[in-house]
Amino acid sequence: MDFNAKLEAMTFDDLIAHVASLDGTLAVLPQPGDGTPEIAWGDAFFYYAPDGLVPERTQPFATIVTKNYPGDERSRLDRPGAFRVNIAAGKETFTAWTGHAPREGDTGDPSVTDTVLAHPVYGTVGWLAVVNPGARTESAVRELLRAAYDRARRLREK
């Protein structure tokens, strides 16, 4: 799949296929019986890992979550069909999108859909988030995911 190809529907499965198609990306999809914590079942975690192994000292460059996590309920992912794309944008990209540095916090409503916002928990370390991306954020989500992938690749190759 061409990473720049238009996503007609920003569904959970389409996003997984889109990100997983990037060379060297490891998509971790926790499910019952695989040894992962139950809270992570049904979510997706993306690493730059050309060897196919989950890096021990690296966070994912993007995740997709389908439910509220403890301490992370403000996005209201308990709504039917709700999910959130989380992107390790880095300080510069985060600032460009939000208009403020990550450490300054954010007072926006993280439950708003189809809007690029500071991640409600990890925004202070440069993560962006989009609940139910759609037509308004489709292009931005693709660009941000590609930039996060490129950043993770550069860091790994250092």
C-alpha positions as a printed Julia matrix, in Angstrom:
158×3 Matrix{Float64}:
   0.0     0.0    0.0
   1.28    3.47  -0.89
   1.65    5.41   2.38
   0.44    8.58   0.66
  -2.61    6.89  -0.85
  -5.86    8.4    0.27
  -7.57    6.62   3.12
 -11.23    6.54   2.16
 -12.35    5.57   5.66
 -10.31    6.25   8.75
 -11.3     3.02  10.45
  -9.27    1.2   13.08
  -8.39   -1.6   10.64
  -7.52    0.77   7.79
  -5.17    2.71  10.06
  -3.47   -0.49  11.22
  -2.89   -1.61   7.63
  -1.72    1.87   6.67
   0.92    2.18   9.4
   1.97   -1.48   9.29
   2.76   -1.09   5.59
   5.75    1.13   6.38
   9.02   -0.74   5.88
  10.41   -1.97   9.18
   7.26   -1.29  11.17
   6.25   -3.85  13.76
   2.54   -3.74  14.56
   1.78   -5.29  17.96
  -1.89   -6.23  18.31
  -2.44   -7.59  21.83
  -5.08  -10.28  22.25
  -6.13  -12.88  24.81
  -3.55  -15.6   25.38
  -0.49  -13.74  24.06
   0.85  -12.73  27.47
  -0.06   -9.05  27.16
  -2.07   -7.24  29.83
  -5.83   -7.54  29.33
  -6.24   -3.75  29.22
  -4.22   -3.67  25.97
  -6.27   -6.32  24.17
  -7.83   -4.93  21.02
  -5.43   -1.97  20.75
  -2.47   -1.47  18.39
   1.13   -0.4   19.06
   3.59    0.52  16.28
   7.38    0.36  16.55
  10.14    0.89  14.07
  11.69   -2.56  14.44
  13.19   -3.92  11.22
  14.34   -7.04  13.1
  10.7    -7.81  14.01
  11.36   -7.67  17.76
   9.69   -5.25  20.16
  12.43   -2.81  21.21
  13.23   -3.08  24.91
  14.03    0.58  25.53
  11.83    2.36  23.01
   8.24    3.49  23.14
   5.98    2.97  20.13
   5.92    5.8   17.6
   2.13    5.5   17.4
  -0.73    3.64  19.05
  -4.43    3.18  18.48
  -6.54    2.63  21.58
 -10.16    1.53  21.69
 -11.01    2.09  25.32
 -10.36    4.28  28.33
  -7.26    3.44  30.35
  -7.02    4.2   34.08
  -6.24    7.91  34.43
  -7.01    8.46  30.74
 -10.79    8.72  30.54
 -11.19   12.27  29.22
 -11.3    11.21  25.55
 -14.47    9.25  26.36
 -13.43    6.17  24.44
 -16.26    4.28  26.11
 -18.6     5.69  23.41
 -19.69    3.16  20.76
 -17.18    2.98  17.92
 -14.75    5.44  19.52
 -10.99    5.0   19.17
  -8.01    7.33  19.39
  -4.86    7.51  17.28
  -1.87    8.58  19.39
   1.26    9.9   17.67
   4.73   10.58  19.1
   5.08   13.89  17.29
   8.08   15.37  19.11
   8.41   18.87  20.47
   8.69   20.8   17.2
   5.75   19.13  15.44
   3.66   19.21  18.62
   4.27   22.95  18.99
   3.43   23.57  15.33
   0.07   21.8   15.73
  -0.97   23.07  19.16
   0.63   26.51  19.24
   2.4    25.81  22.53
   5.25   23.75  23.91
   4.39   20.28  25.24
   5.23   21.12  28.86
   2.73   24.0   28.89
  -0.18   21.57  29.12
  -3.48   21.83  27.3
  -6.97   22.77  28.4
  -8.83   21.59  25.29
 -11.52   18.92  25.31
  -9.77   15.64  24.33
 -13.11   13.97  23.52
 -13.67   16.13  20.42
 -13.58   13.94  17.32
 -11.71   14.45  14.04
  -9.43   17.11  15.55
  -5.66   17.03  16.15
  -5.09   17.76  19.85
  -2.48   17.32  22.54
  -2.69   13.8   23.97
  -4.63   14.08  27.26
  -1.92   12.24  29.24
   1.24   12.24  27.12
   0.88   15.67  25.54
   3.48   16.97  27.98
   6.07   14.78  26.23
   5.08   15.73  22.7
   2.32   13.27  21.8
  -0.66   14.3   19.67
  -4.0    12.48  19.48
  -7.06   12.29  17.25
 -10.32   10.67  18.36
 -12.09    9.06  15.41
 -10.12   10.69  12.6
 -12.22   11.55   9.58
 -12.34   13.82   6.56
 -11.07   16.88   8.41
  -7.94   15.18   9.81
  -7.29   12.42   7.26
  -4.36   14.17   5.58
  -2.93   15.44   8.86
  -3.06   11.99  10.48
  -1.23   10.44   7.51
   1.43   13.18   7.61
   1.86   12.97  11.38
   2.13    9.17  11.33
   4.74    9.36   8.57
   6.72   11.99  10.49
   6.58    9.87  13.68
   7.73    6.82  11.72
  10.6     8.79  10.15
  11.61   10.11  13.57
  11.56    6.62  15.11
  13.61    5.28  12.22
  16.24    8.04  12.57
  16.51    7.41  16.32
  16.91    3.66  15.8
  19.56    4.1   13.13
  21.73    6.38  15.3
